[in-house]
PDB file of C-alpha atoms in Angstrom:
ATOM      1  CA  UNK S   1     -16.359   2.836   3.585  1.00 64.00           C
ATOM      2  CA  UNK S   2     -15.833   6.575   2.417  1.00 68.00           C
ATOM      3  CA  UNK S   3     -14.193   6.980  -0.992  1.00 89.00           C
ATOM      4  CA  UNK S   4     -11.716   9.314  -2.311  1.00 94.00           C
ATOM      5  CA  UNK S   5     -11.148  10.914  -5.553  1.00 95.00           C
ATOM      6  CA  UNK S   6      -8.394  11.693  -7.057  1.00 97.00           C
ATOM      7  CA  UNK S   7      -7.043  12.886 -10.658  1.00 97.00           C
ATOM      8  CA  UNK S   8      -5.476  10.336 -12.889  1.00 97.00           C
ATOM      9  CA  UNK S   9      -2.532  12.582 -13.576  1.00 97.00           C
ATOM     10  CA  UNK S  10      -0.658  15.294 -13.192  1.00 97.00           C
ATOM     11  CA  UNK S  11       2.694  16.850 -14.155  1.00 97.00           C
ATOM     12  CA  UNK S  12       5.174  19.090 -12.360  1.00 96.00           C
ATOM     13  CA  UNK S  13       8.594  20.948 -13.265  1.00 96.00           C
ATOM     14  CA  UNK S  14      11.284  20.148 -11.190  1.00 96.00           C
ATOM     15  CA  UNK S  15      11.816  22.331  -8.023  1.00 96.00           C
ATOM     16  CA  UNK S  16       8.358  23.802  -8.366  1.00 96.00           C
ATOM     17  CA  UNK S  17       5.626  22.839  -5.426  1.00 96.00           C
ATOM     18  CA  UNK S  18       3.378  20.359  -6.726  1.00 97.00           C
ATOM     19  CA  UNK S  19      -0.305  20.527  -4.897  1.00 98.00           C
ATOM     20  CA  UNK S  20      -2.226  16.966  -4.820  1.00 98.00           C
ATOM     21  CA  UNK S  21      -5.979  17.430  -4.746  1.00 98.00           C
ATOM     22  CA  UNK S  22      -7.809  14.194  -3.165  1.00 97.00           C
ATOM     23  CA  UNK S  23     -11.645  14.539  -2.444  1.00 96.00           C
ATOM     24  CA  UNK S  24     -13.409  12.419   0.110  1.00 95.00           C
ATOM     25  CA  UNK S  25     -16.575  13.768   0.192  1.00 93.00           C
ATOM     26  CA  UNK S  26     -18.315  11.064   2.238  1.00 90.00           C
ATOM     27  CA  UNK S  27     -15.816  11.031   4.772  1.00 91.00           C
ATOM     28  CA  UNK S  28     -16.659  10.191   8.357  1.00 88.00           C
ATOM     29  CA  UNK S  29     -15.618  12.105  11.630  1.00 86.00           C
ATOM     30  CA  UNK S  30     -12.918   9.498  12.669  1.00 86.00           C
ATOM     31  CA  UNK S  31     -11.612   8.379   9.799  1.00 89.00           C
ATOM     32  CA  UNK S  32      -8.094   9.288   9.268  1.00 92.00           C
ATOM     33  CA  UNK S  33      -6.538  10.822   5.839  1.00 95.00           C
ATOM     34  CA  UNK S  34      -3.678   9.243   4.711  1.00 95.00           C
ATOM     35  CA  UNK S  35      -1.656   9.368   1.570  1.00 97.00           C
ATOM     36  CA  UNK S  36       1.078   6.740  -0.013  1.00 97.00           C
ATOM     37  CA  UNK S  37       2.696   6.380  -2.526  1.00 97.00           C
ATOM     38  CA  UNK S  38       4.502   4.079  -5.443  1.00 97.00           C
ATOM     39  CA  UNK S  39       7.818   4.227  -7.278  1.00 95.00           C
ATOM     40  CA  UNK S  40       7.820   1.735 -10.130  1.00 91.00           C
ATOM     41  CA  UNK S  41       8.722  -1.357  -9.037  1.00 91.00           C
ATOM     42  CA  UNK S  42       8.412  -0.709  -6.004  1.00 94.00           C
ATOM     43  CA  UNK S  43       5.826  -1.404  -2.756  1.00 96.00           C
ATOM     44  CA  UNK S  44       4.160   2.028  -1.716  1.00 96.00           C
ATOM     45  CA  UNK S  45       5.500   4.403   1.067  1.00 95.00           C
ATOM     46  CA  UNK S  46       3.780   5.921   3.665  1.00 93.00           C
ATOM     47  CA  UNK S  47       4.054   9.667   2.831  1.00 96.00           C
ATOM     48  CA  UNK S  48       1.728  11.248   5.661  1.00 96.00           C
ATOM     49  CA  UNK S  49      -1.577  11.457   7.278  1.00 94.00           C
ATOM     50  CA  UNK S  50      -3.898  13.485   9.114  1.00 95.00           C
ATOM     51  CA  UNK S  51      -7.312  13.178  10.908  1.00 94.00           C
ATOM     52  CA  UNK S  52      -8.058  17.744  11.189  1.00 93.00           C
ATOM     53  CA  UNK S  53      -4.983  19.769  11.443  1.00 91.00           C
ATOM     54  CA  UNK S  54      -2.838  20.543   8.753  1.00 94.00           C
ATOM     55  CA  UNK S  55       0.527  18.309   9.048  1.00 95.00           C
ATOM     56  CA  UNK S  56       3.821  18.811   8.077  1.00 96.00           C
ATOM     57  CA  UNK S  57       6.305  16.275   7.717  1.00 94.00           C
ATOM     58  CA  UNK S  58      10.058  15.698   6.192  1.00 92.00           C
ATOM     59  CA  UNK S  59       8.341  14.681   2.737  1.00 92.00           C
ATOM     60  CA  UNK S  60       5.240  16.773   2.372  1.00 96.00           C
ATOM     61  CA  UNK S  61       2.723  18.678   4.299  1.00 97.00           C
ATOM     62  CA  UNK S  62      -1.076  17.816   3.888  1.00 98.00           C
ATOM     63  CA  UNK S  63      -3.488  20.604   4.078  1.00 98.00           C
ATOM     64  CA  UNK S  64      -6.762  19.193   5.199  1.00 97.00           C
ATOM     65  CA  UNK S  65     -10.141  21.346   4.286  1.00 96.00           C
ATOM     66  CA  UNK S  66     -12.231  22.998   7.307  1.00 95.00           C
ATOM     67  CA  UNK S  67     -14.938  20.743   6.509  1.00 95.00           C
ATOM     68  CA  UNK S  68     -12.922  17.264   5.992  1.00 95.00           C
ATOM     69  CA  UNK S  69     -14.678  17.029   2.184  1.00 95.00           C
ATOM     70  CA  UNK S  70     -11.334  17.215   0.783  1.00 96.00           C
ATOM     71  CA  UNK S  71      -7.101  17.451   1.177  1.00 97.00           C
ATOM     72  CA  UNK S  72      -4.225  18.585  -0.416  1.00 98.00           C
ATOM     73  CA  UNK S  73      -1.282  17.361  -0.566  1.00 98.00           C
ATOM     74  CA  UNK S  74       2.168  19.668  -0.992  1.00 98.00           C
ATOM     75  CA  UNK S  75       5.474  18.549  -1.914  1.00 97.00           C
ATOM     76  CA  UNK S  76       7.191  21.758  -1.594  1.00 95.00           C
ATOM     77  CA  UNK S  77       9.740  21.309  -4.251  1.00 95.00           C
ATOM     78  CA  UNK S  78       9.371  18.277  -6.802  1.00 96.00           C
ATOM     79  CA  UNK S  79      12.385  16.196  -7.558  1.00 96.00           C
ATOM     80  CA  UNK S  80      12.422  13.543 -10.078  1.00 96.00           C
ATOM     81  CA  UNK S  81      12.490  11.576  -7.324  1.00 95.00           C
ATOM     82  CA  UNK S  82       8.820  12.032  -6.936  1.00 97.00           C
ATOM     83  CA  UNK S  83       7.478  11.129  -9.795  1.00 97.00           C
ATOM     84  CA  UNK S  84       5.087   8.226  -8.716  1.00 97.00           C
ATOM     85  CA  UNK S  85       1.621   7.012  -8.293  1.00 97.00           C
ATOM     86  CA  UNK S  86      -0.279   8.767  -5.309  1.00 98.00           C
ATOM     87  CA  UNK S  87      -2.663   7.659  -3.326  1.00 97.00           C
ATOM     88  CA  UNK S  88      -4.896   9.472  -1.156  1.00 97.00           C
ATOM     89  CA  UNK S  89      -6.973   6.632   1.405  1.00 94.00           C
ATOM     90  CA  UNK S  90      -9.003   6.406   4.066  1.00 91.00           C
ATOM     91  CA  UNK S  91      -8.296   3.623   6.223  1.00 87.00           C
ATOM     92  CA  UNK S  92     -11.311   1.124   7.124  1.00 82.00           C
ATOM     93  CA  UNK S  93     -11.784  -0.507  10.475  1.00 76.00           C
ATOM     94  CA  UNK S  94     -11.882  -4.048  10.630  1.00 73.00           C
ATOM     95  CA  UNK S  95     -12.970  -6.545  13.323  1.00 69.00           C
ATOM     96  CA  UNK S  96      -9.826  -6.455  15.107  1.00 68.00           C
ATOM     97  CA  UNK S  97      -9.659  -2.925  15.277  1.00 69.00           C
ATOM     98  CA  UNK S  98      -6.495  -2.225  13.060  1.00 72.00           C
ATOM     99  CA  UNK S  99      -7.370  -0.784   9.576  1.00 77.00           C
ATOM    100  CA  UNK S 100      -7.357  -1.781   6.195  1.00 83.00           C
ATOM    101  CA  UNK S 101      -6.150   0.366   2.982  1.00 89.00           C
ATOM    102  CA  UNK S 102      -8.356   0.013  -0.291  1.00 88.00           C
ATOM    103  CA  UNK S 103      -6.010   1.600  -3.162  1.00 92.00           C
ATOM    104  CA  UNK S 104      -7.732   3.392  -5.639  1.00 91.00           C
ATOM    105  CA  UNK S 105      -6.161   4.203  -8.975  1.00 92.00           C
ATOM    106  CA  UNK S 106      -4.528   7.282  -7.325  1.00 96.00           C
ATOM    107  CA  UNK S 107      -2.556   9.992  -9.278  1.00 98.00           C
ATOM    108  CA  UNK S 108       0.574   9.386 -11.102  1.00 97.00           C
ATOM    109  CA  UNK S 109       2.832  12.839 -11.251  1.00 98.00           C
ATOM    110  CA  UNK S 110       5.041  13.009 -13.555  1.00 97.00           C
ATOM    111  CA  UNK S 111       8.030  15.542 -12.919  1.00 97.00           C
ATOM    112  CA  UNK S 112       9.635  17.066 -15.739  1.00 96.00           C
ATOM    113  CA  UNK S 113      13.478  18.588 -15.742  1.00 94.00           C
TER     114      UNK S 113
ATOM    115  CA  UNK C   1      10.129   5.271   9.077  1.00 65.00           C
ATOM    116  CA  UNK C   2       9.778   1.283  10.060  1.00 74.00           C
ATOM    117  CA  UNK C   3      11.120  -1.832   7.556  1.00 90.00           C
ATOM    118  CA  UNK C   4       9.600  -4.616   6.165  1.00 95.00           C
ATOM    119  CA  UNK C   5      11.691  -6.741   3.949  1.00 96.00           C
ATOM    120  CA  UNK C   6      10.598  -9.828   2.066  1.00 97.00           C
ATOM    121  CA  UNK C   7      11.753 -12.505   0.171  1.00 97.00           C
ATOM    122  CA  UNK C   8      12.768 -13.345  -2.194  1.00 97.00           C
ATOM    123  CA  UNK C   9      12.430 -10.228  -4.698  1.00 97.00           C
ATOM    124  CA  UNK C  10      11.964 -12.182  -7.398  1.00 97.00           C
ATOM    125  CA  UNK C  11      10.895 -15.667  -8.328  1.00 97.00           C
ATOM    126  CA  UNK C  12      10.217 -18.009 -11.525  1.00 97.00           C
ATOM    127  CA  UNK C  13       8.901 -21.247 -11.138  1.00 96.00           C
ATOM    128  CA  UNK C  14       6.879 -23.708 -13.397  1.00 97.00           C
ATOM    129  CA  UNK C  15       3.128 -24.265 -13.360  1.00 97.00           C
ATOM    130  CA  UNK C  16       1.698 -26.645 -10.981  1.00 97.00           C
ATOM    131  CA  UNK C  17       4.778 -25.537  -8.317  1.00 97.00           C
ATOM    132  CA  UNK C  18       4.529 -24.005  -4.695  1.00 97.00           C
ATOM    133  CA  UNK C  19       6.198 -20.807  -4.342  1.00 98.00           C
ATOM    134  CA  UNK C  20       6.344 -19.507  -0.439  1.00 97.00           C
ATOM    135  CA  UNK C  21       6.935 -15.816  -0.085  1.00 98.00           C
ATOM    136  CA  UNK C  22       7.970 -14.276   3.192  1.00 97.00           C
ATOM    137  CA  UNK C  23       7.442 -10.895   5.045  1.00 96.00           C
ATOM    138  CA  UNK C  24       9.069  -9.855   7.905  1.00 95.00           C
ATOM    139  CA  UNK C  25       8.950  -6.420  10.217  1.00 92.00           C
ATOM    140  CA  UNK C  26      12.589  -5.849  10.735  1.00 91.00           C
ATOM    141  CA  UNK C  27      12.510  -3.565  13.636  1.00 85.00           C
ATOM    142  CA  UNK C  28       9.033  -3.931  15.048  1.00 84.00           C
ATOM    143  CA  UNK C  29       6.503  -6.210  16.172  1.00 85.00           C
ATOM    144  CA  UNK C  30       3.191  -7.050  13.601  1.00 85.00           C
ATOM    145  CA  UNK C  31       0.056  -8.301  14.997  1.00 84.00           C
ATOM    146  CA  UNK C  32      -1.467  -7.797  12.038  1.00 89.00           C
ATOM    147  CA  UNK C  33       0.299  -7.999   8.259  1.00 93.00           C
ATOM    148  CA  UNK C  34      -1.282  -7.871   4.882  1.00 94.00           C
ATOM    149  CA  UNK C  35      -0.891  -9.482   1.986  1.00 96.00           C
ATOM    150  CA  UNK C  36      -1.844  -7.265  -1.958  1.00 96.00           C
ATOM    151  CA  UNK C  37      -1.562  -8.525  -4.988  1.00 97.00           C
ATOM    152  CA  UNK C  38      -0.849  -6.244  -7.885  1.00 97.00           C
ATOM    153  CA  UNK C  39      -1.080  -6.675 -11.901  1.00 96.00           C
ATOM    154  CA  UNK C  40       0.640  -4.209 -14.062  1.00 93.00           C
ATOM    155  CA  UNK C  41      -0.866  -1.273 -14.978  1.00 90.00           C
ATOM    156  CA  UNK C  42      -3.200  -1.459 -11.936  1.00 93.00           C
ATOM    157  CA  UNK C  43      -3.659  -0.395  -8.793  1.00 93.00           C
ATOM    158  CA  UNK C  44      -2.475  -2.608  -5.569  1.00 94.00           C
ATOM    159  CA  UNK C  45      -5.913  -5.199  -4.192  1.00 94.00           C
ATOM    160  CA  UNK C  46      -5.855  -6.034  -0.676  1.00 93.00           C
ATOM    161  CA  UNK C  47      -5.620 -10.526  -0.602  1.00 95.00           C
ATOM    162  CA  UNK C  48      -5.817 -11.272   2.814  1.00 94.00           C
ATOM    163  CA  UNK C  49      -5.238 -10.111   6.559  1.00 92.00           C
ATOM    164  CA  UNK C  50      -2.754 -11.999   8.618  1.00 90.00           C
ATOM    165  CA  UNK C  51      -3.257 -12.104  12.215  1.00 86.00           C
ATOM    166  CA  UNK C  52      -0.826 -13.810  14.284  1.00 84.00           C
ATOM    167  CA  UNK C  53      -1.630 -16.942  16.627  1.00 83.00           C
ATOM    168  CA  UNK C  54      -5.098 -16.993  14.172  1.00 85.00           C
ATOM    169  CA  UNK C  55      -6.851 -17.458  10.505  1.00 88.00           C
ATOM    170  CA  UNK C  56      -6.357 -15.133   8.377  1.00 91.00           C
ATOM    171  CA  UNK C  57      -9.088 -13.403   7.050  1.00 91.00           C
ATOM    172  CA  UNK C  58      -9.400 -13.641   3.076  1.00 93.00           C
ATOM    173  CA  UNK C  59     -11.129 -10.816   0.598  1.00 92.00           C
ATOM    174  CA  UNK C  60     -14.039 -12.005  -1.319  1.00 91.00           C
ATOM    175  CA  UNK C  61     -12.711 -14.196  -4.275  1.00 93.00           C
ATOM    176  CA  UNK C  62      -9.618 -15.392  -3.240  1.00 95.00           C
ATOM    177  CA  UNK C  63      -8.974 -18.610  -2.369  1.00 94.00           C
ATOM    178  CA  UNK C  64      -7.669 -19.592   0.941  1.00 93.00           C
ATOM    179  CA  UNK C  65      -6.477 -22.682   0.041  1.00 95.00           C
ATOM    180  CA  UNK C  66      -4.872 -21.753  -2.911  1.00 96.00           C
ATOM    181  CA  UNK C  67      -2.949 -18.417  -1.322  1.00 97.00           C
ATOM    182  CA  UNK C  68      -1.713 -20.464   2.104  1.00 96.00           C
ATOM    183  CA  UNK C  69      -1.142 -17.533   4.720  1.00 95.00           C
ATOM    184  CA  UNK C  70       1.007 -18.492   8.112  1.00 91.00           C
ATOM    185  CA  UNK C  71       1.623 -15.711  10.827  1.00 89.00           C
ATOM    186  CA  UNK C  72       3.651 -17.816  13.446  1.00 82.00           C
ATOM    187  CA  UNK C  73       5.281 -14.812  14.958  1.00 88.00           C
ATOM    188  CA  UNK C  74       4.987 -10.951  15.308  1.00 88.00           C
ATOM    189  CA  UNK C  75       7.729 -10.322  12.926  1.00 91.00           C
ATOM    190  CA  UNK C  76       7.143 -13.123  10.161  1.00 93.00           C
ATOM    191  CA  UNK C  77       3.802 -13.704   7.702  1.00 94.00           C
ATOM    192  CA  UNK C  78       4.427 -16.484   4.952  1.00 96.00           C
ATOM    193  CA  UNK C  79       2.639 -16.630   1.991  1.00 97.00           C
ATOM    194  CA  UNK C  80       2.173 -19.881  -0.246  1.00 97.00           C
ATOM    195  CA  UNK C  81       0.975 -19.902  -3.330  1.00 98.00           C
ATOM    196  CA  UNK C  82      -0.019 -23.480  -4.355  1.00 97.00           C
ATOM    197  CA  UNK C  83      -0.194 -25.166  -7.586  1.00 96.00           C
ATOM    198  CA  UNK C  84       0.817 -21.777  -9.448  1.00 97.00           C
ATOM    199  CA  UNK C  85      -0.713 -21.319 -12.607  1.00 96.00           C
ATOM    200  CA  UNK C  86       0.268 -18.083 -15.336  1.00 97.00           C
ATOM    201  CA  UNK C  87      -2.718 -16.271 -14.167  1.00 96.00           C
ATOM    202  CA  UNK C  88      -0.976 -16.407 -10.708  1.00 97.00           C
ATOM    203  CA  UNK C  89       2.198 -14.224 -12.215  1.00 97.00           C
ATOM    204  CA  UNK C  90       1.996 -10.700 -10.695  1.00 97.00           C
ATOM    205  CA  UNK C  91       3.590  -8.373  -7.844  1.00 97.00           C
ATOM    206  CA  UNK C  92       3.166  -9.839  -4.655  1.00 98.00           C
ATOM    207  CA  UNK C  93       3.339  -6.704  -1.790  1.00 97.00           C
ATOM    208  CA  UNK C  94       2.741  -7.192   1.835  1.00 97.00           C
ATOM    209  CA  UNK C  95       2.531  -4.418   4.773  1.00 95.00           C
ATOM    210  CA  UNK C  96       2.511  -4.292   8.443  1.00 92.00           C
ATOM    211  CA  UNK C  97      -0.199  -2.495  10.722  1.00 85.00           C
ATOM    212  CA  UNK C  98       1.367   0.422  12.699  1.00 75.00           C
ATOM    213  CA  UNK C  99      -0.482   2.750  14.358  1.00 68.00           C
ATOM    214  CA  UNK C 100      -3.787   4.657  13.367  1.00 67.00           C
ATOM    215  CA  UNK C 101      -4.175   3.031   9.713  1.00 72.00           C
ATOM    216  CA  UNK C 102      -0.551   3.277   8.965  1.00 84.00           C
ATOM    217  CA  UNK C 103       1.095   0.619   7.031  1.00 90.00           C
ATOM    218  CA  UNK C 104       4.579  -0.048   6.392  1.00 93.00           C
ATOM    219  CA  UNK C 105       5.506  -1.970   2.781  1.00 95.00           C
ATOM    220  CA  UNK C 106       7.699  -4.154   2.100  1.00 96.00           C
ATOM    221  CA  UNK C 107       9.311  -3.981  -1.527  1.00 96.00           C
ATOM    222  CA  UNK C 108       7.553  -6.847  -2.986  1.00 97.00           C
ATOM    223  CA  UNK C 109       7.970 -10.087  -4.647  1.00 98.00           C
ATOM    224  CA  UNK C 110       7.666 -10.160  -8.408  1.00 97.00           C
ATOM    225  CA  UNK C 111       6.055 -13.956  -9.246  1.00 98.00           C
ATOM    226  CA  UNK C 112       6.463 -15.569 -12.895  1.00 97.00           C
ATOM    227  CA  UNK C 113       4.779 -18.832 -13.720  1.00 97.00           C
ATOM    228  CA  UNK C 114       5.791 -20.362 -16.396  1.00 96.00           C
TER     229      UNK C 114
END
């Protein structure tokens, strides 16, 4: 299964964009790049996910390289509702076809007032 | 965005009890649920795979019968932990499939042994 690579941490003012790097250098021409993420306490949320094309969503927009090695990431304006752990995965296949998540450590952001 | 609740939130119990944990996809149908396992300061690990009408498949080192997993419908996965020992106190998380590797959480179930 391709792995990703993220940094441990990183912090953000509030209402500044905050730009998520996630590298996945060993990724595959299906797989699918998709990020969560975790409030404390709390089970993750599906924030987006992409398999070429940049995406854009209510939450965030993910701007995929041209050659699928990496992603970013973008929550346009931080909120201190945002500070959590994110993680950046690539889903595997299993025998039935669905796909499983493998969590890495991911990157907790931390947004300041 | 699609719910999954579960129950109960929280839970204390004494060593050598059964605690059941349920997850259940409020507004869709699950074919396929999962059950993680998270200890603090660490990242979630993936338990098992529920599939409904069959097994479910466990990761390598955990115990089947110890972590009892029951899918008996598309909207309900139970999971049993028997004969809970400390060790077994963590945050219990499960998720159902949706489409193209998306998962939808549930909130999770803190677990205490005492």
């Amino acid at each position: 299964d391709a792995k990703t690579t993220q940094p441990n941490s990183m912090e953000s003012n509030e209402e500044e964009p905050v730009h998520l790097p996630c590298n996945h250098s060993t990724i595959s021409g299906t797989d699918y790049i998709h990020w969560y993420r975790q409030l404390p306490s709390q089970g993750p949320e599906y924030v987006i996910h992409g398999l070429t094309s940049n995406v854009n969503n209510r939450m965030a927009s993910l701007a995929i390289a041209e050659d699928r090695k990496s992603s970013t990431l973008i929550l346009h304006r931080a909120t201190l509702r945002d500070a959590a752990v994110y993680y950046c995965i690539l889903p595997s296949r299993l025998d039935t076809g669905r796909r499983a998540l493998t969590f890495g450590s991911g990157t907790r952001l931390q947004v300041q007032p | 965005g699609a719910v999954v609740s579960q129950h109960p939130s929280r839970v204390i119990c004494k060593s050598g009890t059964s605690v059941k944990i349920e997850c259940r996809s409020l507004d869709f149908q699950a074919t396929t649920m999962f059950w993680y396992r998270q200890f603090p300061k660490q990242s979630l690990m993936l338990m098992a795979t529920s599939n409904e009408g069959s097994k479910a498949t466990y990761e390598q080192g955990v115990e089947k019968d110890k972590f009892l997993i029951n899918h008996a419908s598309l909207t309900l996965s139970t999971l049993t932990v028997t004969s809970a020992h400390p060790e077994d106190s963590s945050f219990y998380i499960c998720s159902a499939s949706g489409g193209a590797g998306t998962q939808y959480f549930g909130p999770g179930t803190r677990l205490l042994v005492l």
